[in-house]
mmCIF file of C-alpha atoms and ligand atoms in Angstrom:
data_model
loop_
_atom_site.group_PDB
_atom_site.id
_atom_site.type_symbol
_atom_site.label_atom_id
_atom_site.label_comp_id
_atom_site.label_asym_id
_atom_site.label_seq_id
_atom_site.Cartn_x
_atom_site.Cartn_y
_atom_site.Cartn_z
ATOM 1 C CA MET M 1 -0.173 0.289 -0.024
ATOM 2 C CA LEU M 2 2.411 2.135 0.906
ATOM 3 C CA GLU M 3 4.621 1.113 -1.935
ATOM 4 C CA TYR M 4 1.492 2.123 -4.173
ATOM 5 C CA TYR M 5 1.338 5.458 -3.232
ATOM 6 C CA VAL M 6 5.444 6.125 -2.937
ATOM 7 C CA LEU M 7 5.329 5.015 -6.617
ATOM 8 C CA LEU M 8 2.182 7.090 -7.480
ATOM 9 C CA ARG M 9 3.540 10.254 -6.033
ATOM 10 C CA SER M 10 6.757 9.533 -7.864
ATOM 11 C CA VAL M 11 4.813 9.267 -10.783
ATOM 12 C CA LEU M 12 3.017 12.521 -10.480
ATOM 13 C CA HIS M 13 5.894 14.194 -9.806
ATOM 14 C CA ALA M 14 7.673 13.186 -13.081
ATOM 15 C CA LYS M 15 4.454 13.504 -14.968
ATOM 16 C CA PRO M 16 2.620 16.722 -13.411
ATOM 17 C CA HIS M 17 -0.121 16.791 -16.202
ATOM 18 C CA LEU M 18 -1.359 13.628 -15.154
ATOM 19 C CA ARG M 19 -2.331 15.166 -11.720
ATOM 20 C CA GLU M 20 -5.522 16.145 -13.118
ATOM 21 C CA CYS M 21 -6.673 12.640 -13.665
ATOM 22 C CA LEU M 22 -5.827 11.929 -10.080
ATOM 23 C CA THR M 23 -9.125 10.772 -8.281
ATOM 24 C CA ARG M 24 -10.264 9.178 -4.951
ATOM 25 C CA CYS M 25 -12.462 6.271 -4.550
ATOM 26 C CA ARG M 26 -15.945 7.357 -3.521
ATOM 27 C CA HIS M 27 -15.916 3.563 -1.316
ATOM 28 C CA CYS M 28 -12.623 3.065 0.102
ATOM 29 C CA GLY M 29 -11.245 6.256 -0.510
ATOM 30 C CA ILE M 30 -7.977 5.081 -2.244
ATOM 31 C CA PHE M 31 -6.071 7.695 -4.770
ATOM 32 C CA PHE M 32 -6.256 6.418 -8.073
ATOM 33 C CA LEU M 33 -5.291 7.606 -11.813
ATOM 34 C CA THR M 34 -8.327 7.600 -13.932
ATOM 35 C CA HIS M 35 -8.612 8.099 -17.905
ATOM 36 C CA PRO M 36 -8.151 11.950 -18.637
ATOM 37 C CA ARG M 37 -11.918 11.693 -19.970
ATOM 38 C CA ASN M 38 -12.880 11.177 -16.442
ATOM 39 C CA ALA M 39 -10.513 13.828 -15.272
ATOM 40 C CA GLY M 40 -12.139 16.073 -12.436
ATOM 41 C CA ARG M 41 -14.883 13.438 -11.593
ATOM 42 C CA HIS M 42 -15.153 12.719 -7.764
ATOM 43 C CA ASP M 43 -17.888 10.070 -7.989
ATOM 44 C CA LEU M 44 -15.901 7.002 -9.555
ATOM 45 C CA ARG M 45 -14.880 4.105 -7.767
ATOM 46 C CA CYS M 46 -11.296 2.323 -7.477
ATOM 47 C CA PRO M 47 -10.242 -0.615 -10.202
ATOM 48 C CA PHE M 48 -8.847 -2.792 -6.968
ATOM 49 C CA GLY M 49 -12.230 -4.237 -6.471
ATOM 50 C CA CYS M 50 -14.928 -1.182 -5.192
ATOM 51 C CA ARG M 51 -15.878 -1.192 -8.948
ATOM 52 C CA GLU M 52 -16.514 -4.476 -9.725
ATOM 53 C CA ALA M 53 -18.344 -4.870 -6.266
ATOM 54 C CA HIS M 54 -20.398 -2.084 -6.811
ATOM 55 C CA ARG M 55 -21.232 -3.327 -10.352
ATOM 56 C CA LYS M 56 -22.572 -6.553 -8.877
ATOM 57 C CA GLN M 57 -24.712 -4.911 -6.479
ATOM 58 C CA ALA M 58 -26.221 -2.896 -8.857
ATOM 59 C CA SER M 59 -26.971 -5.715 -10.949
ATOM 60 C CA GLY M 60 -28.668 -7.885 -8.236
ATOM 61 C CA GLN M 61 -30.802 -4.825 -7.073
ATOM 62 C CA ARG M 62 -31.933 -4.407 -11.318
ATOM 63 C CA SER M 63 -33.097 -7.689 -10.751
ATOM 64 C CA VAL M 64 -34.650 -7.607 -7.410
ATOM 65 C CA ALA M 65 -36.887 -4.042 -8.657
ATOM 66 C CA TYR M 66 -37.780 -6.149 -11.828
ATOM 67 C CA TYR M 67 -39.657 -8.931 -9.950
ATOM 68 C CA ARG M 68 -41.061 -5.966 -7.321
ATOM 69 C CA GLU M 69 -43.146 -4.422 -10.357
ATOM 70 C CA PRO M 70 -46.359 -5.738 -11.164
ATOM 71 C CA LYS M 71 -45.414 -6.929 -14.838
ATOM 72 C CA GLY M 72 -42.160 -8.725 -13.164
ATOM 73 C CA LYS M 73 -44.429 -9.964 -10.374
ATOM 74 C CA GLY M 74 -47.034 -11.446 -13.130
ATOM 75 C CA LYS M 75 -43.812 -12.972 -14.654
ATOM 76 C CA LYS M 76 -42.821 -15.056 -11.325
ATOM 77 C CA ARG M 77 -45.770 -16.035 -10.570
ATOM 78 C CA ASP M 78 -46.176 -17.729 -14.031
ATOM 79 C CA LEU M 79 -42.396 -19.021 -13.825
ATOM 80 C CA ASN M 80 -43.310 -20.405 -9.989
ATOM 81 C CA GLN M 81 -46.416 -22.204 -11.470
ATOM 82 C CA ARG M 82 -44.511 -23.771 -14.522
ATOM 83 C CA ARG M 83 -42.147 -25.232 -12.635
ATOM 84 C CA PRO M 84 -43.306 -28.420 -10.982
ATOM 85 C CA ARG M 85 -45.344 -29.394 -14.447
ATOM 86 C CA GLN M 86 -42.698 -29.315 -16.277
ATOM 87 C CA TYR M 87 -39.101 -30.833 -15.709
ATOM 88 C CA CYS M 88 -36.470 -28.524 -16.876
ATOM 89 C CA PRO M 89 -32.981 -30.059 -16.746
ATOM 90 C CA PRO M 90 -30.747 -27.818 -14.988
ATOM 91 C CA LYS M 91 -28.944 -25.100 -17.305
ATOM 92 C CA PRO M 92 -25.348 -24.427 -16.632
ATOM 93 C CA ALA M 93 -24.357 -21.344 -15.129
ATOM 94 C CA PRO M 94 -23.924 -18.484 -18.039
ATOM 95 C CA ASN M 95 -20.335 -17.758 -18.285
ATOM 96 C CA PRO M 96 -19.522 -14.374 -16.719
ATOM 97 C CA PRO M 97 -18.760 -11.494 -18.847
ATOM 98 C CA ARG M 98 -15.289 -11.975 -19.997
ATOM 99 C CA ALA M 99 -13.786 -9.460 -17.780
ATOM 100 C CA GLN M 100 -14.632 -10.899 -14.851
ATOM 101 C CA ARG M 101 -13.145 -14.121 -15.713
ATOM 102 C CA PRO M 102 -9.312 -14.655 -14.785
ATOM 103 C CA TRP M 103 -7.772 -14.474 -17.949
ATOM 104 C CA ARG M 104 -4.892 -17.092 -18.595
ATOM 105 C CA SER M 105 -1.915 -16.070 -20.366
ATOM 106 C CA ARG M 106 0.179 -18.464 -22.629
ATOM 107 C CA ARG M 107 2.319 -19.310 -19.827
ATOM 108 C CA GLY M 108 -0.517 -20.205 -17.752
ATOM 109 C CA ARG M 109 -0.243 -17.663 -15.418
ATOM 110 C CA GLU M 110 -3.854 -16.169 -14.499
ATOM 111 C CA TRP M 111 -4.550 -12.533 -14.433
ATOM 112 C CA ASN M 112 -7.553 -10.073 -13.053
ATOM 113 C CA LEU M 113 -8.386 -8.568 -16.761
ATOM 114 C CA ARG M 114 -9.228 -5.847 -14.845
ATOM 115 C CA LEU M 115 -6.386 -5.013 -13.632
ATOM 116 C CA VAL M 116 -4.483 -5.609 -16.419
ATOM 117 C CA GLU M 117 -6.439 -3.258 -18.324
ATOM 118 C CA TYR M 118 -6.206 -0.785 -15.419
ATOM 119 C CA VAL M 119 -2.173 -0.903 -15.367
ATOM 120 C CA ARG M 120 -2.367 -1.115 -19.369
ATOM 121 C CA MET M 121 -4.273 2.324 -19.189
ATOM 122 C CA VAL M 122 -1.758 4.008 -16.851
ATOM 123 C CA ALA M 123 1.287 2.981 -18.092
ATOM 124 C CA SER M 124 0.173 4.386 -21.619
ATOM 125 C CA LEU M 125 -0.626 7.742 -19.395
ATOM 126 C CA ILE M 126 2.681 7.679 -18.425
ATOM 127 C CA GLU M 127 4.529 6.951 -21.184
ATOM 128 C CA GLY M 128 2.206 8.759 -23.459
ATOM 129 C CA ARG M 129 2.011 6.081 -25.768
ATOM 130 C CA ARG M 130 -0.287 3.118 -26.490
ATOM 131 C CA ILE M 131 1.270 0.106 -24.487
ATOM 132 C CA SER M 132 -0.157 -3.324 -25.136
ATOM 133 C CA ARG M 133 -1.916 -6.006 -23.096
ATOM 134 C CA ALA M 134 1.338 -8.300 -24.047
ATOM 135 C CA GLN M 135 3.889 -5.515 -23.116
ATOM 136 C CA VAL M 136 1.753 -4.996 -19.831
ATOM 137 C CA LEU M 137 1.691 -8.990 -19.067
ATOM 138 C CA ARG M 138 5.719 -9.408 -19.533
ATOM 139 C CA MET M 139 6.577 -6.447 -17.127
ATOM 140 C CA LEU M 140 4.485 -7.857 -14.654
ATOM 141 C CA ALA M 141 5.820 -11.048 -15.193
ATOM 142 C CA ARG M 142 9.431 -9.591 -14.480
ATOM 143 C CA LYS M 143 8.332 -7.448 -11.703
ATOM 144 C CA LEU M 144 6.559 -10.826 -10.178
ATOM 145 C CA ARG M 145 9.690 -12.650 -10.690
ATOM 146 C CA GLN M 146 11.973 -9.953 -9.135
ATOM 147 C CA HIS M 147 9.484 -9.482 -6.161
ATOM 148 C CA THR M 148 9.838 -13.755 -5.822
ATOM 149 C CA LEU M 149 13.351 -13.277 -5.844
ATOM 150 C CA CYS M 150 13.719 -10.857 -3.170
ATOM 151 C CA ARG M 151 11.096 -12.356 -0.746
ATOM 152 C CA ARG M 152 13.173 -15.897 -0.837
ATOM 153 C CA ARG M 153 16.289 -13.782 -0.555
ATOM 154 C CA GLN M 154 14.795 -12.586 2.891
ATOM 155 C CA ILE M 155 13.685 -15.795 4.116
ATOM 156 C CA ASP M 156 16.873 -17.413 3.220
ATOM 157 C CA GLN M 157 18.319 -15.047 5.087
ATOM 158 C CA THR M 158 16.417 -15.260 8.176
ATOM 159 C CA VAL M 159 16.469 -18.732 8.387
ATOM 160 C CA ALA M 160 20.148 -18.455 8.236
ATOM 161 C CA TRP M 161 20.242 -16.289 10.736
ATOM 162 C CA LEU M 162 17.908 -18.580 12.709
ATOM 163 C CA GLN M 163 20.373 -21.376 12.184
ATOM 164 C CA GLU M 164 23.330 -19.354 13.578
ATOM 165 C CA GLU M 165 21.491 -17.195 16.594
ATOM 166 C CA PRO M 166 18.736 -19.913 17.543
ATOM 167 C CA PRO M 167 16.118 -17.937 19.863
HETATM 168 ZN ZN1 LIG U 201 -11.928 1.545 -3.688
#
C-alpha cells in the first residue's frame, strides 16, 4: 500500500500533467489515476475491487426491482406455476462476462483482466503512447519474478540467521 503511494507520488512528480487524472475512490478512499476523459470526477470507484463490487450489487438490485414491479411479479408467478409441471434440466450457469473471468496468459499464469487493463491504461498515460496488453503482461511477469526473488532472499537470510542464533 505504502509502496503504491510512493510510486503514485513519483509518477505525479515526473508527469505533472497527470495530476488532473488523480481521483479518489468514493467507496474506499484510495487515490488512483483515471482516464483523462474522467478527469475532475469525484464520484468514481477504484479499479481494485470497489468498481466491480458495485457493478455486481447494482445488477442484483436491478433484478430485485424487476420482480417487484407488477409486470415482473406476474412473470415470476408464471414461472413458479410452470415449474412443478414440466421438468427443466438444470442449465449450466451462464458464463460470467469476459472481463470478470480470470484470464490465462500463454504461460499459464492467471490474471485479473480488469487490473491488467487498468495497468495498461496508466502505463500508456505515463509513457504517452499506446502500450499493448502483451507488454503489460511481460512487465508484470518480470516484476513478480523480481519480487519473489527478493522475498526468497529475505526468507533465506532469516533462516540462516535463525540457524546461527537460535532464539
Ligand atoms: Zn475503492
